[in-house]
Coordinates of N, CA, C and O in Angstrom, one line a residue:
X18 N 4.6 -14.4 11.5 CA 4.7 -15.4 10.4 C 4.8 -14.7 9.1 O 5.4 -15.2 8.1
X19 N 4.3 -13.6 9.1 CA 4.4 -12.9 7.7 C 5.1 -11.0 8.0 O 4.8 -10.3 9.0
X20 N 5.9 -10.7 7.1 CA 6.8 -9.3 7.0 C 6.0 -9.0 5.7 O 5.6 -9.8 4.9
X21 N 6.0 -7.6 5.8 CA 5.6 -6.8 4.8 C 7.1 -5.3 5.1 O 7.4 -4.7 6.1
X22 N 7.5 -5.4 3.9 CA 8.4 -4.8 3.7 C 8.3 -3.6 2.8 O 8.1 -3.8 1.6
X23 N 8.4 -2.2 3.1 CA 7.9 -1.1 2.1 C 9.0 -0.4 1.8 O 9.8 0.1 2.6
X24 N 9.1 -0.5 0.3 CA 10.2 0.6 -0.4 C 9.8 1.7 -1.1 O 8.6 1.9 -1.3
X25 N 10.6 2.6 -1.5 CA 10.9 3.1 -2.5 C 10.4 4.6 -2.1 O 10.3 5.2 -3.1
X26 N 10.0 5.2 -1.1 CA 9.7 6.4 -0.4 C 11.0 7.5 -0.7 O 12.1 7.2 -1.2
X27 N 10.5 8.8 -0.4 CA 11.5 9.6 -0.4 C 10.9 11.2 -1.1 O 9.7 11.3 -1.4
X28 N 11.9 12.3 -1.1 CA 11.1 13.4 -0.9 C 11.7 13.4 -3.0 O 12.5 12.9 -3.7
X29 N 10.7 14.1 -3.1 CA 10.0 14.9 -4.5 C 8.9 15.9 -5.0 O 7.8 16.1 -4.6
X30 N 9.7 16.5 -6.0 CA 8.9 18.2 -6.1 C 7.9 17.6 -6.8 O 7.9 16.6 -7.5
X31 N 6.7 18.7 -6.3 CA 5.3 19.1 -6.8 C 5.2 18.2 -8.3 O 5.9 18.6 -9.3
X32 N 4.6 17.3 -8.3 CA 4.1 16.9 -9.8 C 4.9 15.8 -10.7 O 4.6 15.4 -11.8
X33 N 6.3 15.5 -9.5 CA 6.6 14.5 -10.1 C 6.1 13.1 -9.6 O 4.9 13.0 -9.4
X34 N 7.2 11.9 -9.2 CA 6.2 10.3 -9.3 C 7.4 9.8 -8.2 O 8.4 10.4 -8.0
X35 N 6.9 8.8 -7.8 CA 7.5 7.7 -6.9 C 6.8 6.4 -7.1 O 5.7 6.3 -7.7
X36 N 7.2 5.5 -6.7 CA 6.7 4.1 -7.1 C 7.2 3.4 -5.7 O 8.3 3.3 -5.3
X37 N 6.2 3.0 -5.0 CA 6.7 2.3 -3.3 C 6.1 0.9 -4.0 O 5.4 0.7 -5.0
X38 N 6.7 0.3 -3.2 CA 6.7 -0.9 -3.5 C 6.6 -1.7 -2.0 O 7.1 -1.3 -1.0
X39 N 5.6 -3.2 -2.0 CA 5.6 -3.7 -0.6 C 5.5 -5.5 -0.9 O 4.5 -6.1 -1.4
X40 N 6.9 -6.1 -0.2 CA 7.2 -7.3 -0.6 C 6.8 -8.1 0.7 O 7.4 -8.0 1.8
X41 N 6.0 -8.7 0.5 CA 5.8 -9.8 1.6 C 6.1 -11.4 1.8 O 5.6 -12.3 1.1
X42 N 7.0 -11.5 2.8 CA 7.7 -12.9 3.0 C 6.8 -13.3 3.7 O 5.8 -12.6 4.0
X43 N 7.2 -14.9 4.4 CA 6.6 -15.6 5.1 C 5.6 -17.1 4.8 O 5.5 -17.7 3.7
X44 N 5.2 -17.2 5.5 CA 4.2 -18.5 5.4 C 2.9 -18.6 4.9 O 1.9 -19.2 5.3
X45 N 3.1 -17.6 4.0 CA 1.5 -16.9 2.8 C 1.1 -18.5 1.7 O 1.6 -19.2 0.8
X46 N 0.3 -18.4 2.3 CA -0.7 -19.5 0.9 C -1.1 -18.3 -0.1 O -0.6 -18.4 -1.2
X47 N -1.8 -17.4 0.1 CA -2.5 -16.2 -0.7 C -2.4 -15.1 0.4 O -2.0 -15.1 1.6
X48 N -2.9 -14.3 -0.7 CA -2.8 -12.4 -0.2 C -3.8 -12.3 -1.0 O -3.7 -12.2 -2.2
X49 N -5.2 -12.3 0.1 CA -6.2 -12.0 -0.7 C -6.5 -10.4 -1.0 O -7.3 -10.5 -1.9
X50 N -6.3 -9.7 -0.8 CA -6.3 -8.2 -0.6 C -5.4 -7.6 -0.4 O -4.9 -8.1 0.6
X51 N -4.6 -6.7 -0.8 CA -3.9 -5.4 -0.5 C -4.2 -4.2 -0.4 O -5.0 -3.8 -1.3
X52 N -4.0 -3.4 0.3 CA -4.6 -1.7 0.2 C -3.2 -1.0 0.8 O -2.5 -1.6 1.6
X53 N -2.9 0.1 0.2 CA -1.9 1.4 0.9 C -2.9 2.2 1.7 O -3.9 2.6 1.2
X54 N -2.4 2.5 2.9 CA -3.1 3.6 3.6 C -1.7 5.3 3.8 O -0.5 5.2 3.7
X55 N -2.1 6.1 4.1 CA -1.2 6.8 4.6 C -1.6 7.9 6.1 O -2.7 7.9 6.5
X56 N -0.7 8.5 6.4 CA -0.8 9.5 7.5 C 0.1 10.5 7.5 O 1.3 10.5 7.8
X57 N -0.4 11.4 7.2 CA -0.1 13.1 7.6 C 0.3 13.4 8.7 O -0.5 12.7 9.4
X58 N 1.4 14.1 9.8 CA 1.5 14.9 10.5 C -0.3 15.4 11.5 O -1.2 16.1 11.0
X59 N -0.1 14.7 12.6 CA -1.6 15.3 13.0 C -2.8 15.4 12.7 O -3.6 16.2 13.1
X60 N -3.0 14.3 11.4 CA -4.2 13.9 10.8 C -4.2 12.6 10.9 O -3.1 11.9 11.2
X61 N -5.5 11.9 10.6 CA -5.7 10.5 11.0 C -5.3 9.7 9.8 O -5.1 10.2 8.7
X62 N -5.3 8.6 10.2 CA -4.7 7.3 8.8 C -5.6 7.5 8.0 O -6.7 7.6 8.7
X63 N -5.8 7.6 6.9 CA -6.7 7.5 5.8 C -6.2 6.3 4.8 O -5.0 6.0 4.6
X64 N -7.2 5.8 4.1 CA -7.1 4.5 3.2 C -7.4 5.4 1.9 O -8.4 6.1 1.6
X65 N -6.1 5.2 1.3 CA -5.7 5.4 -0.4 C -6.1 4.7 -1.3 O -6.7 5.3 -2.2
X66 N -6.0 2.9 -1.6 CA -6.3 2.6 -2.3 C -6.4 1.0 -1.8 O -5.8 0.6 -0.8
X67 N -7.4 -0.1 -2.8 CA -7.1 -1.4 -2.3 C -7.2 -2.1 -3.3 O -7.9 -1.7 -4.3
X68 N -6.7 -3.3 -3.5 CA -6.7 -4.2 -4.5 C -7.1 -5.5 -4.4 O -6.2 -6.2 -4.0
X69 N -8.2 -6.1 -4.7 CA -7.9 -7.6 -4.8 C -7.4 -8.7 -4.8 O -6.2 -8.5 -5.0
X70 N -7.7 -10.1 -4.7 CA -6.7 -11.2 -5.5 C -7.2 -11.3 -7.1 O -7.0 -12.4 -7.7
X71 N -7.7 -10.4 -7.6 CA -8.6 -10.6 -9.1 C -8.3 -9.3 -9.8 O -8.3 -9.1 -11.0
X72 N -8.0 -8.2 -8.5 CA -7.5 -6.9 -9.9 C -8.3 -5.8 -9.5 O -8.1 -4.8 -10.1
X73 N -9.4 -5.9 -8.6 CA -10.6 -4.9 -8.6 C -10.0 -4.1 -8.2 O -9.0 -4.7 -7.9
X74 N -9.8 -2.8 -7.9 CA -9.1 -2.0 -7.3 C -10.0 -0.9 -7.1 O -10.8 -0.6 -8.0
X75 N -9.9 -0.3 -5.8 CA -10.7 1.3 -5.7 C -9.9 2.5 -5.1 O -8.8 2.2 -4.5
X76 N -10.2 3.6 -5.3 CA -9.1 4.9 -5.0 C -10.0 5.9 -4.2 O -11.1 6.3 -4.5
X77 N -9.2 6.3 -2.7 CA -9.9 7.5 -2.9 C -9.6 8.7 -3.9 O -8.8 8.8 -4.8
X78 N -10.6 9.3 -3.4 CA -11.2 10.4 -4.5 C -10.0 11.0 -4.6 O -9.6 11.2 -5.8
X79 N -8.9 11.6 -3.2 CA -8.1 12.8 -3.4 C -6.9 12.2 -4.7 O -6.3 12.9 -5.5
X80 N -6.7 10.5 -4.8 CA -6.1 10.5 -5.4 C -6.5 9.8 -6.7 O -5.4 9.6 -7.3
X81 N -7.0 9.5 -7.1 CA -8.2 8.8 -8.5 C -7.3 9.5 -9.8 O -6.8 10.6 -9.8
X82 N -7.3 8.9 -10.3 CA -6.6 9.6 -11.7 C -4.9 9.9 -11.5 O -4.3 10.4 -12.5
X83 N -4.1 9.7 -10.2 CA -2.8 10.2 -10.4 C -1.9 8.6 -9.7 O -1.0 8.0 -10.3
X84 N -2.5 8.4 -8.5 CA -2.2 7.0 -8.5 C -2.6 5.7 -9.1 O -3.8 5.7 -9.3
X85 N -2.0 4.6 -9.4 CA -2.2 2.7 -9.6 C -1.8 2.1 -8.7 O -0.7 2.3 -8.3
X86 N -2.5 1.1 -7.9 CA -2.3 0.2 -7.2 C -1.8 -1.5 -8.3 O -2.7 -2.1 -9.0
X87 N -0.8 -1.9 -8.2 CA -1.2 -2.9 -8.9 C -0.4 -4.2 -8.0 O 0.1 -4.0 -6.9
X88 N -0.3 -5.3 -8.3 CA 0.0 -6.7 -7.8 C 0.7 -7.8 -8.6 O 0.2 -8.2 -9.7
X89 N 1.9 -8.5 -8.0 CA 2.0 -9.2 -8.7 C 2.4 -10.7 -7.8 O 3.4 -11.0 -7.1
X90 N 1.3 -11.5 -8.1 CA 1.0 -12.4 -6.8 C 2.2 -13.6 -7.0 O 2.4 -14.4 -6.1
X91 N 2.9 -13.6 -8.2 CA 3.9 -14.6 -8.1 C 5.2 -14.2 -7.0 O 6.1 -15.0 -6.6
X92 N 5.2 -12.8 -6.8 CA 6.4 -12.3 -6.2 C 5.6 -12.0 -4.8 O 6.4 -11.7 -3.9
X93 N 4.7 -12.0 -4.5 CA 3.9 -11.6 -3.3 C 4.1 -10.3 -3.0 O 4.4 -9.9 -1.9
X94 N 3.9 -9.3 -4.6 CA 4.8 -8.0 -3.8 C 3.6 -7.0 -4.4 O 2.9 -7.1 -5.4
X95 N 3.4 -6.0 -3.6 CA 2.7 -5.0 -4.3 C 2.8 -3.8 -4.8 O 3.9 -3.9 -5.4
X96 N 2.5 -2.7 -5.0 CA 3.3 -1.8 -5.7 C 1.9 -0.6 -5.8 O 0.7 -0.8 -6.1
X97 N 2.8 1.0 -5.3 CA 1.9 1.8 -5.4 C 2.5 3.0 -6.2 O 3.4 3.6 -5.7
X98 N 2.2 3.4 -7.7 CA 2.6 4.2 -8.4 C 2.0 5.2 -7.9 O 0.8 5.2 -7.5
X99 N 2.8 6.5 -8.0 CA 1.9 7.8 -7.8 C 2.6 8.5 -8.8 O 3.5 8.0 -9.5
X100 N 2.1 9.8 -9.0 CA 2.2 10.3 -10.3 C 1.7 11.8 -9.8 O 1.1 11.9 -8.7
X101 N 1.9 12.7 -10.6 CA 1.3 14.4 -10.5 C 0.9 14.5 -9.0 O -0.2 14.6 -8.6
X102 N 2.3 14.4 -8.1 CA 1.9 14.3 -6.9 C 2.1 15.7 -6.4 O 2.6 16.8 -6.8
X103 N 1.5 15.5 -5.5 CA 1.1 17.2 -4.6 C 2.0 17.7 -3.2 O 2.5 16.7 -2.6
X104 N 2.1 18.5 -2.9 CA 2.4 18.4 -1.1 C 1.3 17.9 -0.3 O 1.7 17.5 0.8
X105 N 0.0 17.7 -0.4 CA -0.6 17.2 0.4 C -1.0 15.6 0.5 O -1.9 15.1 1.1
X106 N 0.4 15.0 -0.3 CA 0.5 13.9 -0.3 C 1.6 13.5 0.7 O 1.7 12.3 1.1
X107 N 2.1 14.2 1.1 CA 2.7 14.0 1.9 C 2.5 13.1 3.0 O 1.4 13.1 3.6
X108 N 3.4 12.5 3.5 CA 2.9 11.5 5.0 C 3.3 9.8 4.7 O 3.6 9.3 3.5
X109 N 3.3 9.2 5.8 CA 4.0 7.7 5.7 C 2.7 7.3 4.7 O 1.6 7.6 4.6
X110 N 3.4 6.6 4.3 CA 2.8 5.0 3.7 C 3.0 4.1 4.1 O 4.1 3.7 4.4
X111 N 1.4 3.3 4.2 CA 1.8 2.1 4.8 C 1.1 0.7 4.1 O -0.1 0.6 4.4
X112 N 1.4 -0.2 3.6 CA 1.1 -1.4 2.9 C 0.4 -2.1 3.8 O 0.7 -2.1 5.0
X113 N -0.6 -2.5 3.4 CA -1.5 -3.7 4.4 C -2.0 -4.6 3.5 O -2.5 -4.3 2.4
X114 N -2.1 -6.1 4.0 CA -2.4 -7.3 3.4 C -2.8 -8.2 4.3 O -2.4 -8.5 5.4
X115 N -3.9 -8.7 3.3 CA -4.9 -9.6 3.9 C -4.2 -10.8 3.7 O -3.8 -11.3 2.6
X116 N -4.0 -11.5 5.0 CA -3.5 -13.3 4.1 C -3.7 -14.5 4.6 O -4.1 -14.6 5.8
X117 N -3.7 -15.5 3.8 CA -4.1 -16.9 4.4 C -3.0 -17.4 4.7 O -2.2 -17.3 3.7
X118 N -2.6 -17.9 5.9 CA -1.3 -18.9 5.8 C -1.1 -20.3 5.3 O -2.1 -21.0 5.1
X119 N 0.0 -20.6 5.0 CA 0.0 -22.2 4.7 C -0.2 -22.8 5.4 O 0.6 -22.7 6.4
X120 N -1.5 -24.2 5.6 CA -2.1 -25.0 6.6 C -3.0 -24.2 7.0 O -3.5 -24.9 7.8
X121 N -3.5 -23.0 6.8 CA -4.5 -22.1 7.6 C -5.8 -22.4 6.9 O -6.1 -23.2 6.0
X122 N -6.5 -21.6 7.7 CA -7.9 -21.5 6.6 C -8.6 -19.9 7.2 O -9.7 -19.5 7.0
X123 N -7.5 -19.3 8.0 CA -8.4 -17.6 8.0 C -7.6 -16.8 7.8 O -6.3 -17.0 7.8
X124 N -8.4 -15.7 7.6 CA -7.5 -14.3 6.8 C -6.7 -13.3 8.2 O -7.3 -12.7 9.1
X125 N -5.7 -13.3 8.2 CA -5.1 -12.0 8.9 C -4.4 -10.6 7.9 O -3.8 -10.5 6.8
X126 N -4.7 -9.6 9.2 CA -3.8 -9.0 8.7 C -2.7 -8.3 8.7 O -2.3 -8.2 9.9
X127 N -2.1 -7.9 8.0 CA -0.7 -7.7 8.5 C -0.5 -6.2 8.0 O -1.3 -5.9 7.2
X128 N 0.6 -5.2 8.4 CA 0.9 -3.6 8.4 C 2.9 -4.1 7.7 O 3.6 -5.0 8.1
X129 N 2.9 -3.1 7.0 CA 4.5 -2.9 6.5 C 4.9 -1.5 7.8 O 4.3 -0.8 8.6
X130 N 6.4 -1.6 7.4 CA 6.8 -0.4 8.7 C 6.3 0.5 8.2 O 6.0 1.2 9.2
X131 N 5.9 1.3 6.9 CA 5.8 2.7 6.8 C 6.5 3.1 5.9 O 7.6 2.6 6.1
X132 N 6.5 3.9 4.9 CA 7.8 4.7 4.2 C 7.4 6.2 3.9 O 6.4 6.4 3.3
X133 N 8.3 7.3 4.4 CA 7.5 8.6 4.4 C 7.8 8.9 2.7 O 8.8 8.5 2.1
X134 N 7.2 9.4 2.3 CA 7.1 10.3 1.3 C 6.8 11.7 1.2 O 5.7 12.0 1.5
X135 N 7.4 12.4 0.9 CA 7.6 14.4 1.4 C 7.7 15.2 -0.7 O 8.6 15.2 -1.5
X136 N 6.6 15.5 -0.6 CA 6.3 16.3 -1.6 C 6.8 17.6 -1.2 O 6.6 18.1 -0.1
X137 N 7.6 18.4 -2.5 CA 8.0 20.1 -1.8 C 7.5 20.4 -2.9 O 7.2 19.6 -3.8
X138 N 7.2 21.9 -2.9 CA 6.6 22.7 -3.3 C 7.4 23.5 -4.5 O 6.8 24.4 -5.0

């Protein structure tokens, strides 16, 4: 009932930025929550960042100060700026959202396909 769709991936040198972006269709009443997670080559999924329906947002540590998560709930889309990026940012990104459907009254959640991002050196 609900797509989450992830853009704007792609490879970039040491220290520059990308901006992914994750638009979600479907039969959404709200998107209470958003978070980006990503995955490395032979390392586990790790959670990057999450955002509220109110704005709260938290970061891990590796990336605190270089990434924004932010939201814009009229478009149901979300958006992950990165910034003074590294190679060891490297690895898929992946959008995840919490949602209520229309007529519903519980939260699911849903995964975007992924978009790699490849930091060079």
């Amino acid at each position: 009932q609900v797509q989450l769709v992830e853009s704007g991936g792609g490879l970039v040198q040491a220290g520059g930025s990308l901006r992914l972006s994750c638009a979600a269709s479907g039969s959404i009443r709200s998107i209470n929550a958003m978070a980006w997670y990503r995955q490395a080559p032979g390392k586990q999924r790790e959670l990057v960042t999450t955002i509220t329906s109110g704005g709260s947002t938290n970061y891990a540590d590796s990336v605190k100060g270089r990434f924004t998560i932010s939201r814009d709930n009229a478009k149901n889309t979300g958006y992950l700026q990165m910034n003074s990026l590294k190679p060891e940012d490297t690895a898929v990104y992946y959008c995840n959202a919490r949602v209520t459907l229309i007529g519903g009254r519980y939260e699911y959640s849903y995964w975007g396909q992924g978009t790699q991002v490849t930091v060079s050196s």
